[in-house]
């Protein structure tokens, strides 16, 4: 009888794989569309939700980029991020490292400074009101070319103090990490951490490239790494964090059934997996719902849940002292 989902909800945890644009709930989408006088191709909230049926990543991305058009002002980005932080805090998230896609906004004429100002303002409010800390990871859209990504890094330079890392998202197949070597060299030279989506739909080779060519600090998803035993051995030996997203994997048909989800197998193989929500407004729930869904399917043990939650802190970009403090809080909550 799975009870570990409830146990997971009450443990303090970090979320390491969350696209802020993917936390745009249909209700807020309509409110922002009204505020900014933008027409939506849906009559109402129910019609938006009904459209969230995907058979692969690209189906989702097409609708996700449509929805993001309602985000125009710094207030919009503030409202979006604060809504996410509140939902995350209710699931026990005390630290979040969130992705944003500046190119989705700058190509519509929204300056990167407006996006970052809104997000930073929400981060400050979340820290004060919720005691939730957070970091920003700027994601480059991999379906665009590398020079566009490098130009985005240049535009971000004045706001560097607000950024922790650079990531790579959007359509994976046909856009391997090797396309972004110069951009990642530049990001590291700017003092930024690096992560990349790899092995969600793409083959194990893309995960090798993310490690060897982009020299990433974390792999986002990584599911298809399990097809390559040498890669699994490498990831385990390096203690590489995988930011796994169970409900996303189900909705995007990366797994056919939650009972077949590889999360337990990853832990059994010694991989440092974490549980995350990816795009919670589109995939059926926030981090608590992700824990509940895998627990219902796999009947996770309290020890497995505790490992996943501990991994969320040790895999974060917090300082060692901050990680230690959070691990003590996890231990205390486990025995409470
Ligand atoms: N952008 C938002 N969510 C994504 C995902 N799961 N994979 C790739 N790009 C994304
Ligand atoms: Zn993602």
mmCIF file of C-alpha atoms and ligand atoms in Angstrom:
data_model
loop_
_atom_site.group_PDB
_atom_site.id
_atom_site.type_symbol
_atom_site.label_atom_id
_atom_site.label_comp_id
_atom_site.label_asym_id
_atom_site.label_seq_id
_atom_site.Cartn_x
_atom_site.Cartn_y
_atom_site.Cartn_z
ATOM 1 C CA UNK A 1 0.000 0.000 0.000
ATOM 2 C CA UNK A 2 1.856 3.136 -1.146
ATOM 3 C CA UNK A 3 2.077 5.633 1.669
ATOM 4 C CA UNK A 4 5.495 6.982 0.798
ATOM 5 C CA UNK A 5 3.957 9.691 -1.405
ATOM 6 C CA UNK A 6 2.570 11.399 1.714
ATOM 7 C CA UNK A 7 5.893 10.858 3.448
ATOM 8 C CA UNK A 8 7.630 12.536 0.492
ATOM 9 C CA UNK A 9 5.301 15.533 0.555
ATOM 10 C CA UNK A 10 6.197 16.392 4.119
ATOM 11 C CA UNK A 11 9.995 16.126 3.682
ATOM 12 C CA UNK A 12 11.862 19.345 2.883
ATOM 13 C CA UNK A 13 13.157 19.069 -0.666
ATOM 14 C CA UNK A 14 14.710 20.919 -3.594
ATOM 15 C CA UNK A 15 13.302 21.063 -7.102
ATOM 16 C CA UNK A 16 16.008 21.080 -9.794
ATOM 17 C CA UNK A 17 14.063 20.718 -13.060
ATOM 18 C CA UNK A 18 11.245 23.199 -13.527
ATOM 19 C CA UNK A 19 10.560 25.377 -16.557
ATOM 20 C CA UNK A 20 8.879 28.488 -15.232
ATOM 21 C CA UNK A 21 6.945 28.914 -18.496
ATOM 22 C CA UNK A 22 5.712 25.339 -17.963
ATOM 23 C CA UNK A 23 4.107 26.356 -14.667
ATOM 24 C CA UNK A 24 1.668 28.684 -16.479
ATOM 25 C CA UNK A 25 -1.741 27.375 -15.402
ATOM 26 C CA UNK A 26 -4.604 27.955 -17.893
ATOM 27 C CA UNK A 27 -6.372 30.282 -15.415
ATOM 28 C CA UNK A 28 -3.338 32.584 -15.247
ATOM 29 C CA UNK A 29 -2.864 32.252 -19.023
ATOM 30 C CA UNK A 30 -6.366 33.694 -19.538
ATOM 31 C CA UNK A 31 -5.879 36.393 -16.895
ATOM 32 C CA UNK A 32 -2.616 37.551 -18.507
ATOM 33 C CA UNK A 33 -4.139 37.365 -22.005
ATOM 34 C CA UNK A 34 -6.887 39.721 -20.804
ATOM 35 C CA UNK A 35 -4.404 42.010 -19.037
ATOM 36 C CA UNK A 36 -2.210 42.267 -22.151
ATOM 37 C CA UNK A 37 -5.069 42.166 -24.705
ATOM 38 C CA UNK A 38 -3.704 39.064 -26.415
ATOM 39 C CA UNK A 39 -6.011 36.678 -28.272
ATOM 40 C CA UNK A 40 -5.724 32.994 -27.361
ATOM 41 C CA UNK A 41 -6.643 30.208 -29.789
ATOM 42 C CA UNK A 42 -8.879 28.617 -27.092
ATOM 43 C CA UNK A 43 -12.369 29.705 -25.942
ATOM 44 C CA UNK A 44 -11.825 28.863 -22.253
ATOM 45 C CA UNK A 45 -9.701 27.164 -19.580
ATOM 46 C CA UNK A 46 -11.380 23.777 -20.117
ATOM 47 C CA UNK A 47 -10.526 23.851 -23.817
ATOM 48 C CA UNK A 48 -6.879 24.578 -22.986
ATOM 49 C CA UNK A 49 -6.708 21.634 -20.582
ATOM 50 C CA UNK A 50 -8.437 19.377 -23.114
ATOM 51 C CA UNK A 51 -5.685 20.223 -25.624
ATOM 52 C CA UNK A 52 -2.990 18.841 -23.309
ATOM 53 C CA UNK A 53 -2.764 15.422 -24.951
ATOM 54 C CA UNK A 54 0.704 14.736 -26.303
ATOM 55 C CA UNK A 55 2.316 11.782 -28.019
ATOM 56 C CA UNK A 56 5.827 13.222 -28.063
ATOM 57 C CA UNK A 57 7.895 16.193 -26.897
ATOM 58 C CA UNK A 58 7.222 18.338 -30.000
ATOM 59 C CA UNK A 59 3.408 18.152 -29.531
ATOM 60 C CA UNK A 60 3.876 19.691 -26.105
ATOM 61 C CA UNK A 61 6.431 22.300 -27.187
ATOM 62 C CA UNK A 62 4.109 23.648 -29.911
ATOM 63 C CA UNK A 63 1.397 24.440 -27.359
ATOM 64 C CA UNK A 64 3.866 25.548 -24.641
ATOM 65 C CA UNK A 65 5.375 28.253 -26.866
ATOM 66 C CA UNK A 66 1.834 29.425 -27.808
ATOM 67 C CA UNK A 67 0.915 29.849 -24.130
ATOM 68 C CA UNK A 68 4.094 31.788 -23.339
ATOM 69 C CA UNK A 69 2.922 34.629 -25.655
ATOM 70 C CA UNK A 70 0.777 36.033 -22.821
ATOM 71 C CA UNK A 71 3.949 36.841 -20.801
ATOM 72 C CA UNK A 72 4.881 40.417 -21.619
ATOM 73 C CA UNK A 73 5.673 42.595 -18.591
ATOM 74 C CA UNK A 74 7.913 42.116 -15.564
ATOM 75 C CA UNK A 75 4.708 41.888 -13.506
ATOM 76 C CA UNK A 76 3.598 38.905 -15.628
ATOM 77 C CA UNK A 77 6.851 37.064 -14.940
ATOM 78 C CA UNK A 78 6.605 37.970 -11.261
ATOM 79 C CA UNK A 79 3.034 36.629 -11.000
ATOM 80 C CA UNK A 80 3.970 33.457 -12.875
ATOM 81 C CA UNK A 81 6.990 32.683 -10.698
ATOM 82 C CA UNK A 82 5.315 33.566 -7.411
ATOM 83 C CA UNK A 83 2.386 31.259 -8.248
ATOM 84 C CA UNK A 84 4.909 28.463 -8.834
ATOM 85 C CA UNK A 85 6.842 29.171 -5.624
ATOM 86 C CA UNK A 86 3.595 29.034 -3.596
ATOM 87 C CA UNK A 87 2.590 25.677 -5.084
ATOM 88 C CA UNK A 88 6.097 24.296 -4.632
ATOM 89 C CA UNK A 89 6.271 25.425 -1.004
ATOM 90 C CA UNK A 90 2.966 23.631 -0.331
ATOM 91 C CA UNK A 91 4.713 20.422 -1.487
ATOM 92 C CA UNK A 92 7.640 20.933 0.892
ATOM 93 C CA UNK A 93 10.002 22.557 -1.620
ATOM 94 C CA UNK A 94 12.414 24.807 0.284
ATOM 95 C CA UNK A 95 14.798 25.461 -2.616
ATOM 96 C CA UNK A 96 14.126 25.627 -6.367
ATOM 97 C CA UNK A 97 16.523 25.989 -9.305
ATOM 98 C CA UNK A 98 14.265 27.141 -12.104
ATOM 99 C CA UNK A 99 14.733 27.300 -15.867
ATOM 100 C CA UNK A 100 13.605 30.151 -18.047
ATOM 101 C CA UNK A 101 13.708 30.402 -21.861
ATOM 102 C CA UNK A 102 14.707 33.994 -22.732
ATOM 103 C CA UNK A 103 14.678 33.396 -26.486
ATOM 104 C CA UNK A 104 10.948 32.542 -26.339
ATOM 105 C CA UNK A 105 10.400 36.084 -25.126
ATOM 106 C CA UNK A 106 13.128 38.151 -26.791
ATOM 107 C CA UNK A 107 12.081 36.955 -30.246
ATOM 108 C CA UNK A 108 8.640 38.540 -29.505
ATOM 109 C CA UNK A 109 10.286 41.810 -28.490
ATOM 110 C CA UNK A 110 10.229 41.281 -24.711
ATOM 111 C CA UNK A 111 13.683 42.330 -23.435
ATOM 112 C CA UNK A 112 15.641 39.813 -21.374
ATOM 113 C CA UNK A 113 15.942 42.450 -18.623
ATOM 114 C CA UNK A 114 12.134 42.513 -18.232
ATOM 115 C CA UNK A 115 12.009 38.714 -17.894
ATOM 116 C CA UNK A 116 14.809 38.623 -15.322
ATOM 117 C CA UNK A 117 13.459 41.604 -13.349
ATOM 118 C CA UNK A 118 10.088 39.886 -12.903
ATOM 119 C CA UNK A 119 11.637 36.566 -11.900
ATOM 120 C CA UNK A 120 14.075 38.180 -9.446
ATOM 121 C CA UNK A 121 11.281 40.143 -7.819
ATOM 122 C CA UNK A 122 9.284 36.907 -7.289
ATOM 123 C CA UNK A 123 12.400 35.196 -5.905
ATOM 124 C CA UNK A 124 12.729 37.943 -3.301
ATOM 125 C CA UNK A 125 9.052 37.699 -2.334
ATOM 126 C CA UNK A 126 9.284 33.882 -2.069
ATOM 127 C CA UNK A 127 12.336 34.136 0.179
ATOM 128 C CA UNK A 128 10.574 36.535 2.553
ATOM 129 C CA UNK A 129 7.026 35.124 2.494
ATOM 130 C CA UNK A 130 7.725 31.412 2.096
ATOM 131 C CA UNK A 131 11.327 30.992 3.280
ATOM 132 C CA UNK A 132 11.968 29.394 -0.124
ATOM 133 C CA UNK A 133 15.357 30.051 -1.761
ATOM 134 C CA UNK A 134 15.851 29.822 -5.498
ATOM 135 C CA UNK A 135 18.300 30.135 -8.367
ATOM 136 C CA UNK A 136 17.830 30.944 -12.056
ATOM 137 C CA UNK A 137 19.102 28.810 -14.932
ATOM 138 C CA UNK A 138 18.968 30.418 -18.372
ATOM 139 C CA UNK A 139 18.063 27.818 -20.991
ATOM 140 C CA UNK A 140 19.089 28.034 -24.635
ATOM 141 C CA UNK A 141 16.590 26.731 -27.180
ATOM 142 C CA UNK A 142 18.371 23.940 -29.017
ATOM 143 C CA UNK A 143 16.169 24.181 -32.146
ATOM 144 C CA UNK A 144 17.734 27.620 -32.741
ATOM 145 C CA UNK A 145 21.316 27.959 -33.895
ATOM 146 C CA UNK A 146 24.347 28.272 -31.662
ATOM 147 C CA UNK A 147 25.059 31.889 -32.641
ATOM 148 C CA UNK A 148 21.578 32.869 -31.419
ATOM 149 C CA UNK A 149 22.403 31.147 -28.127
ATOM 150 C CA UNK A 150 25.709 32.991 -27.854
ATOM 151 C CA UNK A 151 23.924 36.290 -28.576
ATOM 152 C CA UNK A 152 21.505 35.478 -25.742
ATOM 153 C CA UNK A 153 24.401 34.873 -23.364
ATOM 154 C CA UNK A 154 25.784 38.266 -24.379
ATOM 155 C CA UNK A 155 22.399 39.919 -23.683
ATOM 156 C CA UNK A 156 22.349 38.223 -20.271
ATOM 157 C CA UNK A 157 25.794 39.542 -19.282
ATOM 158 C CA UNK A 158 24.470 42.687 -17.485
ATOM 159 C CA UNK A 159 22.274 40.449 -15.300
ATOM 160 C CA UNK A 160 24.930 37.857 -14.491
ATOM 161 C CA UNK A 161 24.647 38.395 -10.736
ATOM 162 C CA UNK A 162 21.108 36.959 -10.898
ATOM 163 C CA UNK A 163 22.055 33.842 -12.852
ATOM 164 C CA UNK A 164 23.469 30.551 -11.583
ATOM 165 C CA UNK A 165 23.570 28.387 -14.662
ATOM 166 C CA UNK A 166 22.905 27.726 -18.314
ATOM 167 C CA UNK A 167 20.779 24.869 -19.664
ATOM 168 C CA UNK A 168 19.680 23.439 -22.997
ATOM 169 C CA UNK A 169 16.051 22.610 -23.766
ATOM 170 C CA UNK A 170 13.401 22.360 -26.518
ATOM 171 C CA UNK A 171 13.374 19.817 -29.382
ATOM 172 C CA UNK A 172 16.064 17.257 -28.598
ATOM 173 C CA UNK A 173 16.097 14.945 -31.626
ATOM 174 C CA UNK A 174 18.281 16.371 -34.397
ATOM 175 C CA UNK A 175 19.798 18.988 -32.082
ATOM 176 C CA UNK A 176 22.637 17.216 -30.252
ATOM 177 C CA UNK A 177 24.683 18.828 -27.493
ATOM 178 C CA UNK A 178 27.655 18.982 -29.920
ATOM 179 C CA UNK A 179 25.837 21.901 -31.621
ATOM 180 C CA UNK A 180 26.448 24.075 -28.523
ATOM 181 C CA UNK A 181 30.090 23.546 -27.566
ATOM 182 C CA UNK A 182 31.122 27.194 -28.053
ATOM 183 C CA UNK A 183 28.069 28.480 -26.188
ATOM 184 C CA UNK A 184 28.843 26.235 -23.222
ATOM 185 C CA UNK A 185 32.529 27.221 -23.260
ATOM 186 C CA UNK A 186 31.350 30.796 -23.051
ATOM 187 C CA UNK A 187 28.851 30.062 -20.268
ATOM 188 C CA UNK A 188 31.584 28.415 -18.187
ATOM 189 C CA UNK A 189 33.907 31.349 -18.852
ATOM 190 C CA UNK A 190 31.128 33.592 -17.477
ATOM 191 C CA UNK A 191 31.306 31.571 -14.248
ATOM 192 C CA UNK A 192 28.008 29.787 -14.794
ATOM 193 C CA UNK A 193 27.152 26.200 -13.904
ATOM 194 C CA UNK A 194 25.949 24.069 -16.812
ATOM 195 C CA UNK A 195 23.159 21.548 -17.256
ATOM 196 C CA UNK A 196 21.516 20.103 -20.374
ATOM 197 C CA UNK A 197 18.422 18.099 -21.264
ATOM 198 C CA UNK A 198 19.777 14.825 -22.630
ATOM 199 C CA UNK A 199 18.362 11.332 -23.075
ATOM 200 C CA UNK A 200 14.716 12.410 -22.803
ATOM 201 C CA UNK A 201 13.947 11.477 -26.420
ATOM 202 C CA UNK A 202 17.531 11.601 -27.651
ATOM 203 C CA UNK A 203 19.871 8.572 -27.687
ATOM 204 C CA UNK A 204 22.597 7.741 -25.123
ATOM 205 C CA UNK A 205 25.138 9.431 -27.435
ATOM 206 C CA UNK A 206 23.559 12.785 -26.569
ATOM 207 C CA UNK A 207 24.204 12.112 -22.876
ATOM 208 C CA UNK A 208 27.847 11.258 -23.642
ATOM 209 C CA UNK A 209 28.132 14.517 -25.598
ATOM 210 C CA UNK A 210 26.595 16.537 -22.751
ATOM 211 C CA UNK A 211 29.226 15.075 -20.411
ATOM 212 C CA UNK A 212 32.269 15.145 -22.686
ATOM 213 C CA UNK A 213 31.633 18.200 -24.864
ATOM 214 C CA UNK A 214 29.443 20.462 -22.726
ATOM 215 C CA UNK A 215 31.050 19.311 -19.441
ATOM 216 C CA UNK A 216 27.712 19.597 -17.662
ATOM 217 C CA UNK A 217 27.235 19.612 -13.895
ATOM 218 C CA UNK A 218 23.844 17.839 -14.157
ATOM 219 C CA UNK A 219 21.865 15.897 -16.739
ATOM 220 C CA UNK A 220 18.204 16.811 -17.133
ATOM 221 C CA UNK A 221 16.114 13.631 -17.612
ATOM 222 C CA UNK A 222 18.760 11.081 -18.710
ATOM 223 C CA UNK A 223 16.238 8.242 -19.090
ATOM 224 C CA UNK A 224 17.788 6.797 -22.239
ATOM 225 C CA UNK A 225 21.206 6.563 -20.572
ATOM 226 C CA UNK A 226 19.952 3.243 -19.209
ATOM 227 C CA UNK A 227 20.296 1.746 -22.696
ATOM 228 C CA UNK A 228 24.105 1.975 -22.416
ATOM 229 C CA UNK A 229 25.784 0.102 -19.518
ATOM 230 C CA UNK A 230 29.104 1.936 -20.001
ATOM 231 C CA UNK A 231 27.282 5.263 -19.736
ATOM 232 C CA UNK A 232 25.442 4.138 -16.603
ATOM 233 C CA UNK A 233 28.795 3.156 -15.073
ATOM 234 C CA UNK A 234 30.237 6.574 -15.953
ATOM 235 C CA UNK A 235 27.256 8.491 -14.514
ATOM 236 C CA UNK A 236 27.327 6.413 -11.326
ATOM 237 C CA UNK A 237 31.100 6.745 -10.881
ATOM 238 C CA UNK A 238 30.912 10.525 -11.273
ATOM 239 C CA UNK A 239 27.897 10.847 -8.987
ATOM 240 C CA UNK A 240 26.184 12.789 -11.775
ATOM 241 C CA UNK A 241 22.758 14.075 -10.778
ATOM 242 C CA UNK A 242 19.835 13.167 -13.057
ATOM 243 C CA UNK A 243 16.804 15.431 -12.788
ATOM 244 C CA UNK A 244 14.056 12.928 -13.512
ATOM 245 C CA UNK A 245 10.447 14.016 -14.215
ATOM 246 C CA UNK A 246 7.988 11.110 -13.874
ATOM 247 C CA UNK A 247 4.677 12.787 -14.879
ATOM 248 C CA UNK A 248 6.405 14.516 -17.792
ATOM 249 C CA UNK A 249 7.793 11.151 -18.938
ATOM 250 C CA UNK A 250 4.293 9.684 -18.875
ATOM 251 C CA UNK A 251 2.581 12.629 -20.631
ATOM 252 C CA UNK A 252 5.249 12.816 -23.358
ATOM 253 C CA UNK A 253 5.274 9.026 -23.847
ATOM 254 C CA UNK A 254 8.910 8.662 -22.760
ATOM 255 C CA UNK A 255 7.438 5.810 -20.664
ATOM 256 C CA UNK A 256 4.269 3.936 -21.700
ATOM 257 C CA UNK A 257 3.092 3.285 -18.167
ATOM 258 C CA UNK A 258 4.190 4.660 -14.788
ATOM 259 C CA UNK A 259 4.665 1.047 -13.635
ATOM 260 C CA UNK A 260 7.484 0.880 -16.208
ATOM 261 C CA UNK A 261 9.157 4.070 -15.004
ATOM 262 C CA UNK A 262 12.936 3.525 -14.538
ATOM 263 C CA UNK A 263 13.269 5.573 -11.332
ATOM 264 C CA UNK A 264 13.828 2.585 -9.019
ATOM 265 C CA UNK A 265 16.151 0.969 -11.570
ATOM 266 C CA UNK A 266 18.186 4.178 -11.647
ATOM 267 C CA UNK A 267 18.599 4.083 -7.862
ATOM 268 C CA UNK A 268 19.437 0.363 -7.926
ATOM 269 C CA UNK A 269 22.148 1.077 -10.523
ATOM 270 C CA UNK A 270 23.691 3.657 -8.202
ATOM 271 C CA UNK A 271 22.530 6.675 -10.188
ATOM 272 C CA UNK A 272 21.866 9.929 -8.366
ATOM 273 C CA UNK A 273 18.248 10.466 -9.407
ATOM 274 C CA UNK A 274 15.962 13.240 -8.210
ATOM 275 C CA UNK A 275 12.207 13.794 -8.685
ATOM 276 C CA UNK A 276 10.976 16.962 -10.396
ATOM 277 C CA UNK A 277 7.923 18.369 -12.162
ATOM 278 C CA UNK A 278 9.338 19.786 -15.457
ATOM 279 C CA UNK A 279 6.212 21.610 -16.732
ATOM 280 C CA UNK A 280 3.653 21.011 -13.974
ATOM 281 C CA UNK A 281 0.780 23.023 -15.491
ATOM 282 C CA UNK A 282 0.901 20.797 -18.586
ATOM 283 C CA UNK A 283 1.758 17.383 -17.134
ATOM 284 C CA UNK A 284 -0.689 16.965 -14.260
ATOM 285 C CA UNK A 285 1.039 18.180 -11.149
ATOM 286 C CA UNK A 286 3.808 19.675 -9.085
ATOM 287 C CA UNK A 287 6.619 17.851 -7.317
ATOM 288 C CA UNK A 288 4.340 16.333 -4.656
ATOM 289 C CA UNK A 289 2.118 14.844 -7.368
ATOM 290 C CA UNK A 290 5.213 13.449 -9.086
ATOM 291 C CA UNK A 291 6.290 11.665 -5.910
ATOM 292 C CA UNK A 292 2.739 10.350 -5.395
ATOM 293 C CA UNK A 293 2.474 9.104 -8.985
ATOM 294 C CA UNK A 294 5.756 7.137 -8.944
ATOM 295 C CA UNK A 295 5.045 5.874 -5.455
ATOM 296 C CA UNK A 296 1.583 4.618 -6.468
ATOM 297 C CA UNK A 297 3.149 2.790 -9.408
ATOM 298 C CA UNK A 298 6.417 1.534 -7.905
ATOM 299 C CA UNK A 299 5.585 1.409 -4.178
ATOM 300 C CA UNK A 300 8.761 3.222 -3.189
ATOM 301 C CA UNK A 301 10.203 2.551 0.251
ATOM 302 C CA UNK A 302 10.746 5.368 2.761
ATOM 303 C CA UNK A 303 14.481 4.758 2.314
ATOM 304 C CA UNK A 304 14.183 5.278 -1.461
ATOM 305 C CA UNK A 305 12.136 8.449 -0.964
ATOM 306 C CA UNK A 306 14.695 9.743 1.517
ATOM 307 C CA UNK A 307 17.522 9.057 -0.951
ATOM 308 C CA UNK A 308 15.682 10.932 -3.708
ATOM 309 C CA UNK A 309 15.091 13.906 -1.431
ATOM 310 C CA UNK A 310 18.683 13.936 -0.148
ATOM 311 C CA UNK A 311 19.885 13.801 -3.787
ATOM 312 C CA UNK A 312 17.854 16.943 -4.528
ATOM 313 C CA UNK A 313 20.057 18.876 -2.113
ATOM 314 C CA UNK A 314 23.422 17.231 -2.827
ATOM 315 C CA UNK A 315 22.710 17.703 -6.554
ATOM 316 C CA UNK A 316 21.786 21.368 -6.140
ATOM 317 C CA UNK A 317 24.012 24.391 -6.701
ATOM 318 C CA UNK A 318 23.773 25.424 -3.052
ATOM 319 C CA UNK A 319 26.962 25.805 -1.012
ATOM 320 C CA UNK A 320 28.225 22.827 0.997
ATOM 321 C CA UNK A 321 27.175 24.535 4.225
ATOM 322 C CA UNK A 322 23.645 25.119 2.923
ATOM 323 C CA UNK A 323 23.383 21.536 1.678
ATOM 324 C CA UNK A 324 24.487 20.226 5.102
ATOM 325 C CA UNK A 325 21.859 22.361 6.829
ATOM 326 C CA UNK A 326 19.118 21.014 4.550
ATOM 327 C CA UNK A 327 20.266 17.401 5.032
ATOM 328 C CA UNK A 328 19.977 17.805 8.805
ATOM 329 C CA UNK A 329 16.426 19.102 8.301
ATOM 330 C CA UNK A 330 15.620 16.073 6.104
ATOM 331 C CA UNK A 331 16.972 13.689 8.770
ATOM 332 C CA UNK A 332 14.901 15.431 11.432
ATOM 333 C CA UNK A 333 11.747 15.255 9.302
ATOM 334 C CA UNK A 334 12.327 11.538 8.550
ATOM 335 C CA UNK A 335 12.289 10.621 12.267
ATOM 336 C CA UNK A 336 9.551 13.117 13.242
HETATM 337 N N1 LIG B 1 11.025 22.772 -22.474
HETATM 338 C C1 LIG B 1 10.110 22.701 -21.495
HETATM 339 N N2 LIG B 1 9.999 21.427 -21.083
HETATM 340 C C2 LIG B 1 10.864 20.687 -21.804
HETATM 341 C C3 LIG B 1 11.212 19.321 -21.819
HETATM 342 N N3 LIG B 1 10.654 18.414 -21.018
HETATM 343 N N4 LIG B 1 12.131 18.914 -22.715
HETATM 344 C C4 LIG B 1 12.692 19.797 -23.534
HETATM 345 N N5 LIG B 1 12.402 21.091 -23.554
HETATM 346 C C5 LIG B 1 11.492 21.531 -22.692
HETATM 347 ZN ZN1 LIG B 2 12.602 19.973 -18.918
#
